[in-house]
Coordinates of C-alpha atoms (C1' of nucleotides) in Angstrom, one line a residue:
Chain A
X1 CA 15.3 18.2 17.4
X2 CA 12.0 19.4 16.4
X3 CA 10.0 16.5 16.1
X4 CA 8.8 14.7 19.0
X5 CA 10.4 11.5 20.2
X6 CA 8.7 7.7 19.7
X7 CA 6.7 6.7 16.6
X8 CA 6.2 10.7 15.6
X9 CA 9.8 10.7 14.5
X10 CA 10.3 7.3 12.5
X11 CA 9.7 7.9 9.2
X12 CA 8.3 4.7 7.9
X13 CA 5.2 5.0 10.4
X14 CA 4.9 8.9 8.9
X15 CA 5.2 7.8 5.9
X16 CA 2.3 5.1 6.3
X17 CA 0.5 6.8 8.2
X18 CA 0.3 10.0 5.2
X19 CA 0.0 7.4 2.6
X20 CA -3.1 6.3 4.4
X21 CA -4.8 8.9 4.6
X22 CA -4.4 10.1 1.0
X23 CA -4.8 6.7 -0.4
X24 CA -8.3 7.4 1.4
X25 CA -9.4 10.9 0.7
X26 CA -8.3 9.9 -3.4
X27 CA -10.3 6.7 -3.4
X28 CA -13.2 8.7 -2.0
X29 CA -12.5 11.5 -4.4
X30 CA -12.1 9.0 -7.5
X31 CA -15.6 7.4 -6.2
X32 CA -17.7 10.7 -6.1
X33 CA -16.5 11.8 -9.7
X34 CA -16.6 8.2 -11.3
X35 CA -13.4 7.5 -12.1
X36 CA -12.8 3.3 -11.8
X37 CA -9.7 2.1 -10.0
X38 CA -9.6 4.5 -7.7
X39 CA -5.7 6.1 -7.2
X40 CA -4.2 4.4 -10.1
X41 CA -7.2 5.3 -12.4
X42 CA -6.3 8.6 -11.5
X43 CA -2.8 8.6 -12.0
X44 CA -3.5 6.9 -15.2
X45 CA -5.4 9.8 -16.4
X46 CA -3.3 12.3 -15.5
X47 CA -0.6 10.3 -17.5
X48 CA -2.1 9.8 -20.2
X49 CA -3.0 13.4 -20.2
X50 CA -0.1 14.6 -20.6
X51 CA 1.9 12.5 -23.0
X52 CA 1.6 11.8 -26.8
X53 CA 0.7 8.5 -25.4
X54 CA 2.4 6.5 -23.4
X55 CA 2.5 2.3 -23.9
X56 CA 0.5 0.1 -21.3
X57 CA 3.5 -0.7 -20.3
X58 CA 5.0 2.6 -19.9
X59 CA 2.6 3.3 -17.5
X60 CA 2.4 0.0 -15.7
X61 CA 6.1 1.3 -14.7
X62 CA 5.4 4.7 -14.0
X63 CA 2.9 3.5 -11.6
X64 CA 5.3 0.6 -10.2
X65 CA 2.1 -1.9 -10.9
X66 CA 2.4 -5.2 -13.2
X67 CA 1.7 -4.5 -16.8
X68 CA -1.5 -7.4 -16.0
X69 CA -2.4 -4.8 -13.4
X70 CA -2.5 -2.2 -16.3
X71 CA -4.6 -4.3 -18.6
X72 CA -7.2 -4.3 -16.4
X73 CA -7.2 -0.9 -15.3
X74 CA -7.6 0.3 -18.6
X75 CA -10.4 -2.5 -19.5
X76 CA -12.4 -0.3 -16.7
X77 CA -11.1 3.4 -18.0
X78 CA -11.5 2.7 -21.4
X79 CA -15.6 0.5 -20.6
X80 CA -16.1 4.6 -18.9
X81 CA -14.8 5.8 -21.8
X82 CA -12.6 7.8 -20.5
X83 CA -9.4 6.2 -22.8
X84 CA -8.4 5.2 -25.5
X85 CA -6.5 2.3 -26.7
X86 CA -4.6 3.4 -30.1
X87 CA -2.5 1.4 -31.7
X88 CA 1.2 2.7 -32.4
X89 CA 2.3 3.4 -36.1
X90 CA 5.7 2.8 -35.2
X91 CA 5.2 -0.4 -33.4
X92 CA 1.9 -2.6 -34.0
X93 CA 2.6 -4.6 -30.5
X94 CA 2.1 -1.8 -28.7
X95 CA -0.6 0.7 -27.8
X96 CA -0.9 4.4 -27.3
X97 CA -3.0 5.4 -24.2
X98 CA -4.8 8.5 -24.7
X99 CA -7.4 10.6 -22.9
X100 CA -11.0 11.3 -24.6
X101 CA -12.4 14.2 -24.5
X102 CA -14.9 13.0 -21.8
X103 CA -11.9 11.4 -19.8
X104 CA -10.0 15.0 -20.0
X105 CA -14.1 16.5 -18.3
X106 CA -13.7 13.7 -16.2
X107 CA -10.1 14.0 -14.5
X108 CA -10.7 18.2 -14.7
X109 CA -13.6 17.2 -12.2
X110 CA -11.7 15.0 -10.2
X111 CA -8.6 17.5 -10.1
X112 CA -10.4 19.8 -8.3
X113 CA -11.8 17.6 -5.5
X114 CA -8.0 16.7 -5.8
X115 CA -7.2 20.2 -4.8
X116 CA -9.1 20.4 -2.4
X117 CA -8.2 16.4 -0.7
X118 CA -4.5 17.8 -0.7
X119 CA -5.5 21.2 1.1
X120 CA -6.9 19.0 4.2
X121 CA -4.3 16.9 3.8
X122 CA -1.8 19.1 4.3
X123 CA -3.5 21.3 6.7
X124 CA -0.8 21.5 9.3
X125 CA 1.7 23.3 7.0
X126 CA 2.1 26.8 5.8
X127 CA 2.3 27.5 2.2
X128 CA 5.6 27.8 1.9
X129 CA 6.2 24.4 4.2
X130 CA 3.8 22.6 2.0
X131 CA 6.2 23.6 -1.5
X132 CA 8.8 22.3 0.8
X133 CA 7.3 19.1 1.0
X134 CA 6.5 18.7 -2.5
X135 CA 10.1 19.3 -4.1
X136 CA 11.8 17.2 -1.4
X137 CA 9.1 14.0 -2.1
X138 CA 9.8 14.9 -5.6
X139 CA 13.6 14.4 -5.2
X140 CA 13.2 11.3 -3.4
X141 CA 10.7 9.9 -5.7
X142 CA 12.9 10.6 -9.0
X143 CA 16.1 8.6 -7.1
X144 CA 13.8 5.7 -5.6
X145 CA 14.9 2.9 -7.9
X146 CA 14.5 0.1 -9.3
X147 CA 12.1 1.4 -12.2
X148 CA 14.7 4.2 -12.8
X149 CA 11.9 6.8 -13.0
X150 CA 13.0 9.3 -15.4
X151 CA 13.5 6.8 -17.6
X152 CA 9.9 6.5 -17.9
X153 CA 9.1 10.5 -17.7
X154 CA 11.4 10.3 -21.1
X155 CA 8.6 8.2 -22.4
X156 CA 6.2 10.5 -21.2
X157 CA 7.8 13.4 -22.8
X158 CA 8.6 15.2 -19.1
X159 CA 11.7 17.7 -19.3
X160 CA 11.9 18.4 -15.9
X161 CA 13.4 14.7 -15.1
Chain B
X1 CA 9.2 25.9 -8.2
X2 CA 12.1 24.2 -7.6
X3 CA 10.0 21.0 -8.5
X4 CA 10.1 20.4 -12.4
X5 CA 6.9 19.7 -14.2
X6 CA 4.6 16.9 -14.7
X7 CA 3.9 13.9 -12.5
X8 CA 6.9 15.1 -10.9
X9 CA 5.6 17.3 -9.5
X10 CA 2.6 15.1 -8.4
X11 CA 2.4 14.9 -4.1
X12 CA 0.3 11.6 -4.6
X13 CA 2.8 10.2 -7.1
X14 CA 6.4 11.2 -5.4
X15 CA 4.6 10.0 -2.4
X16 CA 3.1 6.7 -4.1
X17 CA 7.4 6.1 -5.4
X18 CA 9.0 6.9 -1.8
X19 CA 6.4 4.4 -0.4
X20 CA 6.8 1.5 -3.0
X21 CA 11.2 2.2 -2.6
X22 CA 10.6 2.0 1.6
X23 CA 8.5 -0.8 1.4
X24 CA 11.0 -3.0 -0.7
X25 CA 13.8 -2.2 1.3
X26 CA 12.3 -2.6 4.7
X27 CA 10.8 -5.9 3.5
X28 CA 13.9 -7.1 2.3
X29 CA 15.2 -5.7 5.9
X30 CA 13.2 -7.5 7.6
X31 CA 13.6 -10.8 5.6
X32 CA 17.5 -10.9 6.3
X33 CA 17.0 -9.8 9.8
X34 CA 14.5 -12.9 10.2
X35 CA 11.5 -10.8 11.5
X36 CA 7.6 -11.7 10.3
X37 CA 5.7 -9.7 8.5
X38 CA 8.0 -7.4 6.6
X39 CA 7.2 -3.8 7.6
X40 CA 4.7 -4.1 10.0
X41 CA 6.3 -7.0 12.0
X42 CA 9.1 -3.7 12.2
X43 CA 6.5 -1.5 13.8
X44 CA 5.2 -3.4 15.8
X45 CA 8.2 -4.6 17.3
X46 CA 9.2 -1.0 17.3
X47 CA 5.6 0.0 19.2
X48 CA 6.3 -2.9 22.0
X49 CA 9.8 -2.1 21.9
X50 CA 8.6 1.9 23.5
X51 CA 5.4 1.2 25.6
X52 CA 4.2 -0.8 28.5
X53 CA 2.4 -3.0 26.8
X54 CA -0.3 -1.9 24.2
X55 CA -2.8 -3.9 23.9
X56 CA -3.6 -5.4 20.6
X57 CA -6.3 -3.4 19.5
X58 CA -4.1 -0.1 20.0
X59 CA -1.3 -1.6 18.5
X60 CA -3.8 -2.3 15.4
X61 CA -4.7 1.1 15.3
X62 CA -1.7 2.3 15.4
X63 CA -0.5 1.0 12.3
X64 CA -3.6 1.3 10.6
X65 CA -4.8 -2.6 10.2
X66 CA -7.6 -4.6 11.2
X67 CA -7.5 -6.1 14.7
X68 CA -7.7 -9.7 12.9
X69 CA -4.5 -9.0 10.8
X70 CA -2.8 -8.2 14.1
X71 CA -3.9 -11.3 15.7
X72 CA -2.2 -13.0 12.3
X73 CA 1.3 -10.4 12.8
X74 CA 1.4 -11.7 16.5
X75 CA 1.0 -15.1 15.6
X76 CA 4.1 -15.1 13.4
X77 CA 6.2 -13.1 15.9
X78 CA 5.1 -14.7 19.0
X79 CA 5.9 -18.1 17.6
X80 CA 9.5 -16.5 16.6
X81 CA 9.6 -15.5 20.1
X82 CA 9.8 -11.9 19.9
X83 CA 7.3 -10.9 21.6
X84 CA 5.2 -11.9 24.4
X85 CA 1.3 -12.3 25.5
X86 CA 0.8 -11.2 28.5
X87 CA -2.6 -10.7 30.0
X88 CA -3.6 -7.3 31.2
X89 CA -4.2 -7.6 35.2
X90 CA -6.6 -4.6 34.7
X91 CA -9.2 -5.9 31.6
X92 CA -8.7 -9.6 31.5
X93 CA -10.1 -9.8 27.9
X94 CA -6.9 -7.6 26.6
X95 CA -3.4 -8.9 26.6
X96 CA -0.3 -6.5 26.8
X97 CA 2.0 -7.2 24.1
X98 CA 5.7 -6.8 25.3
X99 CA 9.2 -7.7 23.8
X100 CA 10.8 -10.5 24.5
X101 CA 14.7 -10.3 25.3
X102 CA 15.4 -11.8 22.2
X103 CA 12.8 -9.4 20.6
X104 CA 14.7 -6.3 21.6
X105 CA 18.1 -7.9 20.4
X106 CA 16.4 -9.1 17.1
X107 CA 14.6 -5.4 16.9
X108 CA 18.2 -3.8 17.5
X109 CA 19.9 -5.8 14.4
X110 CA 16.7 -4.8 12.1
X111 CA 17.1 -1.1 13.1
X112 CA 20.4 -1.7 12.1
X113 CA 20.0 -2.4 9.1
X114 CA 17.0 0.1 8.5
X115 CA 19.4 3.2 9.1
X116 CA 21.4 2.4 6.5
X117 CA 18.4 1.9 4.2
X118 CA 16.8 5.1 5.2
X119 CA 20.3 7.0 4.8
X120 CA 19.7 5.1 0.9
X121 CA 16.9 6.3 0.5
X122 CA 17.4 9.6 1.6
X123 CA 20.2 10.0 -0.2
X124 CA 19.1 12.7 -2.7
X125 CA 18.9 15.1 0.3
X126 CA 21.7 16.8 2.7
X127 CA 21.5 16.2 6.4
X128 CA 19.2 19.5 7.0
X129 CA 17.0 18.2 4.4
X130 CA 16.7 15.1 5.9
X131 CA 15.4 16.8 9.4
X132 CA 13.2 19.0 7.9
X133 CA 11.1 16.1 5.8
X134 CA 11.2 14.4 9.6
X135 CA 9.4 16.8 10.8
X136 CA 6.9 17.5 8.3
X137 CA 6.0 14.1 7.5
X138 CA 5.8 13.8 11.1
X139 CA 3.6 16.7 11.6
X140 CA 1.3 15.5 8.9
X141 CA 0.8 12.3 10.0
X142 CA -0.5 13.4 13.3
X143 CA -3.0 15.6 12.1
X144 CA -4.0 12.6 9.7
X145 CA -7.4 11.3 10.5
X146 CA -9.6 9.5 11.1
X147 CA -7.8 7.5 13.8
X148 CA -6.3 10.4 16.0
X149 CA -2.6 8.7 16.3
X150 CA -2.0 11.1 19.5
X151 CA -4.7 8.8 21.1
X152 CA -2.9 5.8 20.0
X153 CA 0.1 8.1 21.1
X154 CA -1.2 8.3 24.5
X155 CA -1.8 4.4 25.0
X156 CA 1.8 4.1 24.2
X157 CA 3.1 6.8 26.0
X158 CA 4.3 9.1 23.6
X159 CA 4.8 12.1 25.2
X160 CA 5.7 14.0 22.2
X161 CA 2.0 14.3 20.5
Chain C
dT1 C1' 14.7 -14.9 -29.7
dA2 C1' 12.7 -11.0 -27.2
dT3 C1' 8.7 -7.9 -26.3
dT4 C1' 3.7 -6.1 -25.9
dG5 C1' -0.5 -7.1 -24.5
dT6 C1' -4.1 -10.5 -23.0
dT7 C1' -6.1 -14.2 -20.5
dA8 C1' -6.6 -17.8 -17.0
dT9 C1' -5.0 -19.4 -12.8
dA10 C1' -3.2 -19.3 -8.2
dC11 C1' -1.8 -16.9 -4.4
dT12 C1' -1.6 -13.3 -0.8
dC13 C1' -3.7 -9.9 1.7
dT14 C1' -7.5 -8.0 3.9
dA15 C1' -12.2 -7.5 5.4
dT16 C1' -16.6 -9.7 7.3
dA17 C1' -19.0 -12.4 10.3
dA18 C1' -19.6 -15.4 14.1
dC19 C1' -17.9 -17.0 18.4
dT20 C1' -15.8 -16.9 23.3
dA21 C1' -14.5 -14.4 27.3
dT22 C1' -14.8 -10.7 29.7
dA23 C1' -16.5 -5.8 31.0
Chain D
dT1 C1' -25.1 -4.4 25.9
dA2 C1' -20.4 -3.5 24.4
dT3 C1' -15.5 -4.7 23.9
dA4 C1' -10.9 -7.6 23.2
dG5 C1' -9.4 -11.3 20.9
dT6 C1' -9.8 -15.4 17.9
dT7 C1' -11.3 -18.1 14.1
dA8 C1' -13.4 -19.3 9.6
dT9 C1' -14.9 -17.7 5.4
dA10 C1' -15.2 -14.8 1.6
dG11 C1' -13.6 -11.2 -1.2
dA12 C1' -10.2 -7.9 -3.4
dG13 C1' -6.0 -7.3 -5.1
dT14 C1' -1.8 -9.1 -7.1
dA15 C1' 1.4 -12.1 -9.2
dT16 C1' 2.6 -16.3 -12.4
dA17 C1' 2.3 -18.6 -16.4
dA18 C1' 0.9 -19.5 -20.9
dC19 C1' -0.6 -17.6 -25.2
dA20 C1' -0.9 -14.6 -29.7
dA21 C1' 0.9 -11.0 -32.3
dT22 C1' 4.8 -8.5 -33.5
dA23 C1' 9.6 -7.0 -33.4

DNA sequence: TATTGTTATACTCTATAACTATA
DNA sequence: TATAGTTATAGAGTATAACAATA
């Protein structure tokens, strides 16, 4: 056993207590480079910055939020100008979320406070620890149900899923 | 990289999907095992369940709430008689929060039922895997600020920090 | 009939402030 | 004066339901 016994080694009070603090550091980041809604307006940039435009509701999954949730999220991304609402060709219900040109400034910005958030963050590893980390979260993460998550990353054009 | 690309990829995303898949299934834990307030009713049974008796504030800190939501969790769990008020003889405005008897049977049936949701969730990883994630969740989360959890730690003698 | 997105409403959770009692 | 705990109130965040447009 390396870790430590009590609370140190149960891994919902890691997991909180990690979440915390980056659901902190992000908000702050997200604040300083104006980005509205805070973690989610982030993650909403990023995904929209790397589809061909992925539907409110898409990305209402891929963030595990209600599609209402999405609506107004976007209200505040898009009032910053940052996205795009464009209606889909191939389905006039829907629309296509995409990045402006000031919203792909904007999350560059915000990226590299990002970078620099996730060094503190992840202080107490090595280099090769912290790759460690990432790929074994990432495992987890694409088998955490219910939203089947590759199912969305399909939508979001992502291969590696 | 092992890890493929996109949001994937993404330590506040895989992190953001473990958290939401934990939450659910510790929730719904908790709900069939009868215990208040989902997740953190959990921990803090789990915290009373180790120490001599925290006092509320520490147990607050420790899982990263308000001292007035703990007041509320207490509430809830006192009046389901798992756990017990009991005023500190050394600072008679703090009271020591200790499992009841029927809190540590109640607290055994939930853990119960928690190992087989971790072993759920976990399952995209081997046993090593497993350990390692442990540890480095583990480590991360005690160098997480800004509440020093090793001070926490200490109040509920944790040795391990 | 089912789905996407929006809006209005209600609800839950959390934070803020004020209070009591101790220190 | 500062702290532990409680309570009441207000605020943020989220979910529910109803609606319009489209499939």
């Amino acid at each position: 056993m390396t870790t430590p016994a009590g609370t140190a080694a149960d891994l919902g009070w890691s997991l909180g207590a990690v979440m915390r603090a980056y659901l902190r550091a992000v908000t702050a980041a997200a604040a300083a480079a104006d980005v509205p809604g805070g973690p989610r307006g982030h993650q909403v940039l990023t995904a929209a910055g790397q589809g061909v435009g992925a539907s409110q509701l898409a990305l209402a999954q891929h963030l595990g939020v209600d599609r209402t949730v999405m609506t107004y999220l976007l209200d505040d991304l898009e009032r910053a100008g940052l996205v795009e609402r464009r209606p889909d060709p191939a389905d006039r219900r829907a629309r296509r979320i995409l990045l402006t040109d000031a919203g792909r400034v904007r999350l560059g910005e915000l990226e590299g406070a990002l970078q620099r958030v996730e060094e503190e963050l992840l202080a107490p590893l090595d280099g090769q620890e912290r790759q460690i980390l990432r790929g074994l979260l990432a495992r987890l993460a694409a088998g955490a149900g219910p939203v089947n998550p590759c199912q969305v990353a399909v939508e979001l054009e992502q291969p590696g899923c």
